[in-house]
Amino acid sequence: MITRIEIDGFKSFVGFAMDVRPCTVLMGVNGAGKSNLLDALDFVRRTVTMGLQGALSGANPRLAARDLFHHADGHGDACTASELTIKIGMLVPSTYGPLPLVVRLGVGRDGTPPDPVRVAWRGGRVWVSSLVHTEWMDRLGLPGQLRAAVAAARKAFLDRNGTDWAQLRGSDAAPGGPRSEGARELLGVLASETATWERIALDPAAMRRPFGGSDELTLLADGSNLSAVLQRLGSGELRDMEADLAALIPEASAIRPVFDHRRGEYDFDVRFRHTGWTSPPMLSDGTMRVLALLAAWYDDRRAGLLAVEEIENGLHPTRIAELVRRLRRDVDDFPDLADRARQVSGFRQLIATTHSPVLLSALYDDPTGSLVFLEQASRVDPARAGISTVTRARPVREPRADEEPGETVTAEQVKRLLEAMGQVIA
């Protein structure tokens, strides 16, 4: 479970920092940096699992080398950041309990667009937090039981392994001696945690086609193996999913996974009260998206982060808030983590981006900071004589005594904004 994101020099982020809660909804207009934030998570995920060159292989076109580094308005090399760093704090389930990990990676730049840009590995590491600084626990409001469990997990890991960090390599072929058992374990835990950081960007057309691949895979980013995931769900999970589907799409009453043995393909049908069983080609985009998000949420093999971009896409405005409420209901909130750490492979967390005023209206009075505005701001860099547009995060909650004015958005401010937009407050 991600608890903190700090980014400098990557895309629209300069000196960016944001606390992350079990359910975090990122609100912002197009271009505010919502997709860039998910790109940062994907960049770390790919670098951890495939090395730097693997992360830049082209599988995600948004991670092209020329687009990674923050660029200011102006001319020449001086207006582009020469380095980027991404640092992410997290709580990870383990045999020791909820383990507090931090991963940090750095990348340097040679060349400036439109000229070819080359990247150089500046180093990276993962470590067990020393817990010397615990302000993040205070900001997130971690309960005492969880704090004690986090400290005990750290101690147990160190007692067993004698080390609390491991170096990340820029590529699989990077030189270096054999790692210690503790370092290998840390890297394995990190790889398992980051495996779910890929955003869900669903393609209804791909989901409508039968799937002929493995039923062992978790939901793919485009949702194309939805039918195989449905086939794998247990009867209990499928019943619960059907109940959620009926609440979101009242006419839907049941889901029937289908396997075509002759063709070796997975498929499914959805039953509607007045029209009976209906195959995917006849389902709306909104229905397909709801099915995929619920399937990913109920699939234990995908336990961890569910990152959804523009969660409102294809959904009727009246269903958006209810979908988020139902996904939010099953996140592993902080009081749950101490007891669940040894039972699960990943803590359930939801990060969703949106620019829907309907969803804003439904969540604006949540005082925890789960709703975060991502906004554009102008930044002047005297050293480079340039002005750039950067992303800043403003959580919706009451400001703390040590915060500057404008660092947060109050519920009353959001209410006035919604009223000015003509939005009915629920």
Short mmCIF file of C-alpha atoms in Angstrom, two decimals:
data_model
loop_
_atom_site.label_atom_id
_atom_site.label_comp_id
_atom_site.label_asym_id
_atom_site.label_seq_id
_atom_site.Cartn_x
_atom_site.Cartn_y
_atom_site.Cartn_z
CA MET A 1 0.00 0.00 0.00
CA ILE A 2 1.49 3.29 -1.13
CA THR A 3 1.61 5.91 1.63
CA ARG A 4 3.77 8.69 0.15
CA ILE A 5 4.90 9.85 -3.31
CA GLU A 6 7.74 12.34 -3.87
CA ILE A 7 8.82 13.29 -7.41
CA ASP A 8 11.32 15.79 -8.74
CA GLY A 9 12.22 16.42 -12.37
CA PHE A 10 9.79 13.89 -13.89
CA LYS A 11 7.32 15.31 -16.41
CA SER A 12 5.22 18.00 -14.66
CA PHE A 13 6.63 17.34 -11.18
CA VAL A 14 9.18 19.53 -9.42
CA GLY A 15 9.49 19.19 -5.67
CA PHE A 16 6.17 17.32 -5.64
CA ALA A 17 5.00 15.45 -2.53
CA MET A 18 1.69 13.81 -1.69
CA ASP A 19 0.45 11.58 1.09
CA VAL A 20 -1.60 8.64 -0.21
CA ARG A 21 -4.45 6.98 1.64
CA PRO A 22 -6.05 3.52 1.17
CA CYS A 23 -8.63 5.17 -1.09
CA THR A 24 -7.34 8.22 -2.95
CA VAL A 25 -9.33 10.00 -5.65
CA LEU A 26 -7.33 12.46 -7.76
CA MET A 27 -9.47 15.28 -9.10
CA GLY A 28 -8.24 17.64 -11.81
CA VAL A 29 -8.83 19.09 -15.25
CA ASN A 30 -7.15 17.64 -18.32
CA GLY A 31 -3.44 18.40 -18.21
CA ALA A 32 -3.28 18.81 -14.44
CA GLY A 33 -0.92 15.85 -14.04
CA LYS A 34 -3.21 12.95 -13.13
CA SER A 35 -1.90 10.69 -15.90
CA ASN A 36 1.67 11.81 -15.18
CA LEU A 37 1.34 10.63 -11.59
CA LEU A 38 0.26 7.17 -12.72
CA ASP A 39 3.12 7.24 -15.24
CA ALA A 40 5.55 7.77 -12.35
CA LEU A 41 4.22 4.66 -10.60
CA ASP A 42 4.43 2.67 -13.83
CA PHE A 43 7.99 3.87 -14.41
CA VAL A 44 9.04 2.62 -10.99
CA ARG A 45 7.19 -0.67 -11.51
CA ARG A 46 8.85 -1.31 -14.85
CA THR A 47 12.30 -0.30 -13.62
CA VAL A 48 12.03 -2.60 -10.60
CA THR A 49 10.93 -5.60 -12.66
CA MET A 50 12.71 -5.03 -16.01
CA GLY A 51 15.52 -2.56 -15.40
CA LEU A 52 15.79 0.93 -16.86
CA GLN A 53 16.04 -0.11 -20.50
CA GLY A 54 13.06 -2.42 -20.07
CA ALA A 55 11.06 0.48 -18.65
CA LEU A 56 11.92 2.52 -21.76
CA SER A 57 11.29 -0.32 -24.21
CA GLY A 58 8.22 1.31 -25.75
CA ALA A 59 5.57 -0.91 -24.17
CA ASN A 60 4.24 2.25 -22.55
CA PRO A 61 4.64 5.06 -25.13
CA ARG A 62 4.15 7.64 -22.37
CA LEU A 63 7.53 6.59 -20.96
CA ALA A 64 9.60 7.58 -23.99
CA ALA A 65 13.00 8.97 -22.96
CA ARG A 66 12.34 12.37 -24.55
CA ASP A 67 9.20 12.86 -22.43
CA LEU A 68 10.49 11.85 -19.00
CA PHE A 69 12.22 15.02 -17.86
CA HIS A 70 10.57 18.21 -16.68
CA HIS A 71 10.84 20.99 -19.25
CA ALA A 72 10.41 24.72 -18.75
CA ASP A 73 9.42 27.30 -21.34
CA GLY A 74 12.54 28.57 -23.04
CA HIS A 75 15.26 27.45 -25.37
CA GLY A 76 18.09 25.00 -25.09
CA ASP A 77 19.38 22.41 -22.68
CA ALA A 78 19.19 24.70 -19.65
CA CYS A 79 15.41 24.56 -19.60
CA THR A 80 15.16 20.80 -19.23
CA ALA A 81 15.83 19.00 -15.95
CA SER A 82 19.10 17.09 -16.04
CA GLU A 83 17.93 14.49 -13.51
CA LEU A 84 14.75 13.00 -12.15
CA THR A 85 14.08 11.20 -8.89
CA ILE A 86 11.04 9.28 -7.71
CA LYS A 87 10.66 8.16 -4.10
CA ILE A 88 7.72 6.11 -2.86
CA GLY A 89 6.90 5.02 0.68
CA MET A 90 4.67 2.02 1.30
CA LEU A 91 3.40 -0.51 3.81
CA VAL A 92 3.78 -4.06 2.51
CA PRO A 93 2.31 -7.29 3.94
CA SER A 94 4.95 -9.83 4.94
CA THR A 95 5.62 -12.72 7.28
CA TYR A 96 7.00 -10.13 9.71
CA GLY A 97 3.88 -7.97 9.66
CA PRO A 98 3.26 -4.65 7.86
CA LEU A 99 6.75 -3.78 6.63
CA PRO A 100 7.51 -0.06 6.01
CA LEU A 101 9.45 0.14 2.73
CA VAL A 102 10.81 3.05 0.72
CA VAL A 103 12.04 2.84 -2.88
CA ARG A 104 13.99 5.59 -4.60
CA LEU A 105 15.40 5.72 -8.11
CA GLY A 106 17.30 8.37 -10.04
CA VAL A 107 17.85 8.85 -13.76
CA GLY A 108 20.02 11.39 -15.58
CA ARG A 109 19.63 12.94 -19.03
CA ASP A 110 21.95 13.51 -21.96
CA GLY A 111 20.62 15.47 -24.95
CA THR A 112 17.58 17.73 -25.27
CA PRO A 113 14.48 17.39 -27.46
CA PRO A 114 14.16 17.59 -30.43
CA ASP A 115 17.64 16.04 -30.39
CA PRO A 116 17.85 12.39 -29.26
CA VAL A 117 17.66 12.02 -25.49
CA ARG A 118 19.70 9.37 -23.72
CA VAL A 119 19.11 8.35 -20.15
CA ALA A 120 21.68 7.21 -17.64
CA TRP A 121 21.09 5.24 -14.47
CA ARG A 122 21.95 7.31 -11.40
CA GLY A 123 21.17 4.58 -8.92
CA GLY A 124 18.33 3.31 -6.82
CA ARG A 125 17.65 1.40 -3.67
CA VAL A 126 14.89 -0.01 -1.51
CA TRP A 127 15.09 0.04 2.25
CA VAL A 128 13.11 -0.65 5.38
CA SER A 129 12.21 2.71 6.87
CA SER A 130 14.27 3.55 9.94
CA LEU A 131 11.15 5.06 11.58
CA VAL A 132 13.33 7.84 12.95
CA HIS A 133 10.97 10.29 11.30
CA THR A 134 7.34 9.34 11.83
CA GLU A 135 5.58 12.49 10.64
CA TRP A 136 4.03 10.49 7.81
CA MET A 137 2.30 8.29 10.39
CA ASP A 138 0.91 11.39 12.09
CA ARG A 139 -0.29 12.93 8.83
CA LEU A 140 -2.05 9.73 7.79
CA GLY A 141 -3.49 9.16 11.27
CA LEU A 142 -2.12 5.63 11.70
CA PRO A 143 -3.63 4.00 14.81
CA GLY A 144 -1.41 2.94 17.69
CA GLN A 145 -1.83 -0.79 17.02
CA LEU A 146 -0.58 -0.37 13.44
CA ARG A 147 2.37 1.78 14.52
CA ALA A 148 3.43 -0.88 16.98
CA ALA A 149 3.03 -3.61 14.34
CA VAL A 150 5.12 -1.62 11.83
CA ALA A 151 7.93 -1.15 14.36
CA ALA A 152 7.81 -4.85 15.30
CA ALA A 153 7.92 -5.92 11.64
CA ARG A 154 10.97 -3.76 11.02
CA LYS A 155 12.77 -5.20 14.04
CA ALA A 156 11.90 -8.78 13.07
CA PHE A 157 13.23 -8.26 9.53
CA LEU A 158 16.51 -6.82 10.80
CA ASP A 159 16.91 -9.50 13.45
CA ARG A 160 16.62 -12.19 10.80
CA ASN A 161 18.56 -10.60 7.94
CA GLY A 162 21.00 -8.16 9.51
CA THR A 163 20.45 -5.64 6.68
CA ASP A 164 17.70 -3.16 5.94
CA TRP A 165 18.42 -2.16 2.32
CA ALA A 166 19.12 -3.44 -1.16
CA GLN A 167 20.46 -1.80 -4.28
CA LEU A 168 18.41 -1.59 -7.45
CA ARG A 169 20.28 -2.31 -10.64
CA GLY A 170 19.74 -0.26 -13.75
CA SER A 171 19.59 -3.38 -15.87
CA ASP A 172 19.50 -7.13 -15.42
CA ALA A 173 23.01 -7.30 -16.83
CA ALA A 174 24.48 -4.76 -14.40
CA PRO A 175 27.67 -5.97 -12.72
CA GLY A 176 27.76 -6.73 -9.04
CA GLY A 177 28.41 -9.50 -6.58
CA PRO A 178 25.82 -11.82 -5.12
CA ARG A 179 23.23 -10.15 -2.95
CA SER A 180 22.63 -11.13 0.65
CA GLU A 181 19.57 -13.15 1.56
CA GLY A 182 18.01 -10.08 3.15
CA ALA A 183 18.61 -7.96 0.05
CA ARG A 184 17.09 -10.64 -2.19
CA GLU A 185 14.08 -10.85 0.10
CA LEU A 186 13.62 -7.06 0.05
CA LEU A 187 13.77 -6.99 -3.75
CA GLY A 188 11.27 -9.83 -3.97
CA VAL A 189 8.84 -8.08 -1.63
CA LEU A 190 9.23 -4.87 -3.64
CA ALA A 191 8.63 -6.66 -6.95
CA SER A 192 5.45 -8.27 -5.60
CA GLU A 193 4.18 -4.93 -4.33
CA THR A 194 4.91 -2.96 -7.49
CA ALA A 195 3.44 -5.64 -9.77
CA THR A 196 -0.05 -4.16 -9.28
CA TRP A 197 0.96 -0.55 -9.94
CA GLU A 198 -0.03 -0.74 -13.60
CA ARG A 199 -3.01 1.46 -14.32
CA ILE A 200 -6.24 -0.02 -15.59
CA ALA A 201 -7.04 1.57 -18.97
CA LEU A 202 -9.95 -0.53 -20.16
CA ASP A 203 -10.79 -1.17 -23.81
CA PRO A 204 -14.44 -2.30 -24.11
CA ALA A 205 -13.85 -3.61 -27.65
CA ALA A 206 -11.07 -5.92 -26.41
CA MET A 207 -13.22 -7.09 -23.49
CA ARG A 208 -16.05 -8.10 -25.80
CA ARG A 209 -13.93 -10.67 -27.61
CA PRO A 210 -13.48 -14.23 -26.27
CA PHE A 211 -10.10 -14.75 -24.61
CA GLY A 212 -7.91 -17.69 -25.60
CA GLY A 213 -4.98 -17.16 -23.25
CA SER A 214 -4.16 -18.39 -19.75
CA ASP A 215 -6.69 -18.18 -16.95
CA GLU A 216 -3.81 -17.68 -14.48
CA LEU A 217 -3.34 -14.01 -15.41
CA THR A 218 -4.75 -11.18 -13.34
CA LEU A 219 -6.83 -8.62 -15.21
CA LEU A 220 -4.74 -7.10 -18.00
CA ALA A 221 -4.55 -3.33 -18.31
CA ASP A 222 -7.01 -3.27 -21.22
CA GLY A 223 -9.31 -5.83 -19.59
CA SER A 224 -9.07 -8.20 -22.58
CA ASN A 225 -8.93 -11.30 -20.32
CA LEU A 226 -12.02 -10.33 -18.33
CA SER A 227 -13.80 -13.56 -19.30
CA ALA A 228 -10.92 -15.69 -17.94
CA VAL A 229 -10.88 -13.76 -14.65
CA LEU A 230 -14.63 -14.29 -14.26
CA GLN A 231 -14.14 -18.02 -14.88
CA ARG A 232 -11.56 -18.17 -12.09
CA LEU A 233 -13.56 -16.35 -9.41
CA GLY A 234 -14.96 -18.55 -6.68
CA SER A 235 -18.71 -18.92 -6.29
CA GLY A 236 -18.76 -16.66 -3.23
CA GLU A 237 -16.84 -13.88 -4.94
CA LEU A 238 -19.03 -14.20 -8.03
CA ARG A 239 -22.21 -13.87 -5.92
CA ASP A 240 -20.87 -10.76 -4.20
CA MET A 241 -19.85 -9.32 -7.54
CA GLU A 242 -23.34 -9.99 -8.95
CA ALA A 243 -24.85 -8.11 -6.00
CA ASP A 244 -22.61 -5.10 -6.67
CA LEU A 245 -23.38 -5.26 -10.39
CA ALA A 246 -27.13 -5.26 -9.71
CA ALA A 247 -26.77 -2.22 -7.45
CA LEU A 248 -24.88 -0.33 -10.15
CA ILE A 249 -26.90 -1.60 -13.14
CA PRO A 250 -30.35 -2.44 -11.73
CA GLU A 251 -31.45 -4.51 -14.72
CA ALA A 252 -28.46 -6.89 -14.41
CA SER A 253 -29.07 -9.91 -12.19
CA ALA A 254 -26.41 -12.58 -12.85
CA ILE A 255 -23.11 -13.41 -14.54
CA ARG A 256 -22.43 -16.72 -16.33
CA PRO A 257 -18.77 -17.55 -17.17
CA VAL A 258 -18.46 -19.78 -20.24
CA PHE A 259 -15.58 -21.90 -21.54
CA ASP A 260 -15.65 -23.14 -25.14
CA HIS A 261 -13.68 -26.43 -24.97
CA ARG A 262 -13.61 -26.83 -28.75
CA ARG A 263 -11.93 -23.47 -29.31
CA GLY A 264 -10.19 -23.20 -25.95
CA GLU A 265 -11.68 -19.75 -25.32
CA TYR A 266 -13.25 -18.05 -22.33
CA ASP A 267 -16.44 -16.03 -22.65
CA PHE A 268 -19.37 -14.94 -20.46
CA ASP A 269 -22.97 -13.80 -20.47
CA VAL A 270 -24.87 -11.32 -18.27
CA ARG A 271 -28.52 -11.87 -17.45
CA PHE A 272 -30.91 -8.94 -17.54
CA ARG A 273 -34.37 -9.11 -16.01
CA HIS A 274 -36.31 -8.29 -19.14
CA THR A 275 -34.05 -9.52 -21.92
CA GLY A 276 -32.44 -12.66 -20.45
CA TRP A 277 -28.84 -13.78 -21.03
CA THR A 278 -26.84 -11.29 -23.10
CA SER A 279 -23.40 -11.80 -24.67
CA PRO A 280 -20.60 -9.19 -24.42
CA PRO A 281 -21.01 -7.77 -27.97
CA MET A 282 -24.48 -6.57 -26.90
CA LEU A 283 -23.33 -4.94 -23.64
CA SER A 284 -22.71 -1.21 -23.31
CA ASP A 285 -19.26 0.24 -22.70
CA GLY A 286 -20.33 1.28 -19.20
CA THR A 287 -21.48 -2.23 -18.32
CA MET A 288 -18.22 -3.70 -19.59
CA ARG A 289 -16.17 -1.24 -17.53
CA VAL A 290 -18.15 -1.95 -14.37
CA LEU A 291 -17.72 -5.69 -14.87
CA ALA A 292 -13.97 -5.36 -15.35
CA LEU A 293 -13.40 -3.11 -12.33
CA LEU A 294 -15.47 -5.36 -10.08
CA ALA A 295 -13.71 -8.47 -11.37
CA ALA A 296 -10.28 -6.95 -10.71
CA TRP A 297 -11.41 -5.94 -7.23
CA TYR A 298 -12.74 -9.37 -6.32
CA ASP A 299 -9.78 -11.27 -7.79
CA ASP A 300 -7.52 -12.24 -4.87
CA ARG A 301 -4.62 -12.84 -7.24
CA ARG A 302 -4.60 -9.13 -8.00
CA ALA A 303 -4.61 -8.02 -4.37
CA GLY A 304 -2.82 -4.70 -4.07
CA LEU A 305 -3.29 -1.38 -5.81
CA LEU A 306 -6.13 -0.85 -8.26
CA ALA A 307 -5.17 2.28 -10.23
CA VAL A 308 -7.96 3.46 -12.51
CA GLU A 309 -7.67 6.39 -14.88
CA GLU A 310 -10.81 8.48 -15.46
CA ILE A 311 -13.01 6.07 -13.56
CA GLU A 312 -16.15 7.83 -14.82
CA ASN A 313 -15.57 6.86 -18.48
CA GLY A 314 -18.60 5.20 -20.00
CA LEU A 315 -20.66 5.36 -16.81
CA HIS A 316 -23.92 7.17 -16.25
CA PRO A 317 -23.35 10.09 -13.85
CA THR A 318 -25.71 8.57 -11.28
CA ARG A 319 -23.57 5.40 -11.11
CA ILE A 320 -20.10 6.93 -10.72
CA ALA A 321 -20.25 7.77 -7.03
CA GLU A 322 -21.90 4.45 -6.17
CA LEU A 323 -19.14 2.51 -7.96
CA VAL A 324 -16.46 4.35 -5.98
CA ARG A 325 -18.36 3.80 -2.73
CA ARG A 326 -18.50 0.07 -3.38
CA LEU A 327 -14.83 -0.19 -4.29
CA ARG A 328 -13.94 2.01 -1.35
CA ARG A 329 -15.92 -0.19 1.02
CA ASP A 330 -13.47 -3.06 0.57
CA VAL A 331 -10.14 -1.24 0.75
CA ASP A 332 -7.84 -2.31 3.56
CA ASP A 333 -8.05 0.73 5.80
CA PHE A 334 -5.24 1.48 8.23
CA PRO A 335 -6.89 -0.21 11.27
CA ASP A 336 -7.08 -3.46 9.22
CA LEU A 337 -3.41 -3.70 8.24
CA ALA A 338 -1.87 -5.03 11.46
CA ASP A 339 -4.13 -8.09 11.52
CA ARG A 340 -4.13 -8.74 7.75
CA ALA A 341 -0.42 -8.33 7.06
CA ARG A 342 0.38 -12.05 7.45
CA GLN A 343 -2.79 -13.23 5.68
CA VAL A 344 -2.75 -11.46 2.31
CA SER A 345 -0.36 -11.01 -0.61
CA GLY A 346 -1.25 -7.34 -1.00
CA PHE A 347 -3.26 -4.68 0.81
CA ARG A 348 -6.25 -3.54 -1.23
CA GLN A 349 -5.86 0.12 -2.24
CA LEU A 350 -7.73 2.27 -4.75
CA ILE A 351 -6.25 5.24 -6.60
CA ALA A 352 -8.65 6.70 -9.16
CA THR A 353 -8.43 9.80 -11.33
CA THR A 354 -11.47 11.80 -12.36
CA HIS A 355 -12.71 15.19 -13.48
CA SER A 356 -16.35 14.36 -12.72
CA PRO A 357 -18.22 16.98 -10.64
CA VAL A 358 -20.67 14.22 -9.67
CA LEU A 359 -17.92 12.31 -7.90
CA LEU A 360 -16.61 15.52 -6.37
CA SER A 361 -20.08 16.22 -5.00
CA ALA A 362 -20.24 12.77 -3.42
CA LEU A 363 -16.83 12.93 -1.74
CA TYR A 364 -16.28 16.60 -0.93
CA ASP A 365 -17.19 16.30 2.76
CA ASP A 366 -14.75 13.46 3.49
CA PRO A 367 -12.37 15.06 6.05
CA THR A 368 -9.55 12.50 5.73
CA GLY A 369 -7.75 13.89 2.68
CA SER A 370 -8.79 10.97 0.45
CA LEU A 371 -9.90 13.46 -2.20
CA VAL A 372 -6.94 15.35 -3.69
CA PHE A 373 -7.00 18.19 -6.20
CA LEU A 374 -4.16 18.06 -8.70
CA GLU A 375 -3.67 21.53 -10.12
CA GLN A 376 -1.38 23.36 -12.51
CA ALA A 377 0.84 26.09 -11.15
CA SER A 378 3.50 28.31 -12.70
CA ARG A 379 7.01 27.94 -11.37
CA VAL A 380 9.84 30.38 -11.97
CA ASP A 381 13.35 28.93 -12.00
CA PRO A 382 15.87 31.79 -11.74
CA ALA A 383 18.80 29.40 -12.23
CA ARG A 384 17.53 28.40 -15.68
CA ALA A 385 15.70 31.62 -16.59
CA GLY A 386 12.58 29.68 -17.42
CA ILE A 387 8.95 29.43 -16.39
CA SER A 388 7.35 26.02 -16.25
CA THR A 389 3.98 24.53 -15.46
CA VAL A 390 4.12 22.12 -12.56
CA THR A 391 1.65 19.90 -10.75
CA ARG A 392 0.78 20.48 -7.12
CA ALA A 393 -1.45 18.43 -4.83
CA ARG A 394 -4.03 19.98 -2.53
CA PRO A 395 -5.94 17.48 -0.36
CA VAL A 396 -9.49 18.24 0.71
CA ARG A 397 -9.30 18.51 4.49
CA GLU A 398 -8.93 21.09 7.23
CA PRO A 399 -5.43 22.66 7.26
CA ARG A 400 -2.96 21.79 9.98
CA ALA A 401 -1.32 24.42 12.13
CA ASP A 402 2.07 24.00 10.44
CA GLU A 403 0.74 24.40 6.87
CA GLU A 404 0.87 27.46 4.68
CA PRO A 405 -2.43 28.92 3.42
CA GLY A 406 -3.51 27.30 0.17
CA GLU A 407 -1.85 23.92 0.75
CA THR A 408 -5.25 22.31 1.31
CA VAL A 409 -8.82 22.74 0.11
CA THR A 410 -11.58 22.80 2.71
CA ALA A 411 -14.93 21.08 2.25
CA GLU A 412 -16.62 24.47 2.41
CA GLN A 413 -14.49 25.74 -0.49
CA VAL A 414 -15.42 22.69 -2.55
CA LYS A 415 -19.09 23.18 -1.72
CA ARG A 416 -18.96 26.76 -2.99
CA LEU A 417 -17.22 25.56 -6.15
CA LEU A 418 -19.89 22.95 -6.77
CA GLU A 419 -22.68 25.46 -6.19
CA ALA A 420 -21.05 27.85 -8.67
CA MET A 421 -21.03 24.97 -11.18
CA GLY A 422 -24.74 24.37 -10.57
CA GLN A 423 -24.03 20.98 -9.05
CA VAL A 424 -26.60 19.63 -6.60
CA ILE A 425 -24.97 18.75 -3.27
CA ALA A 426 -25.94 15.27 -2.12
#
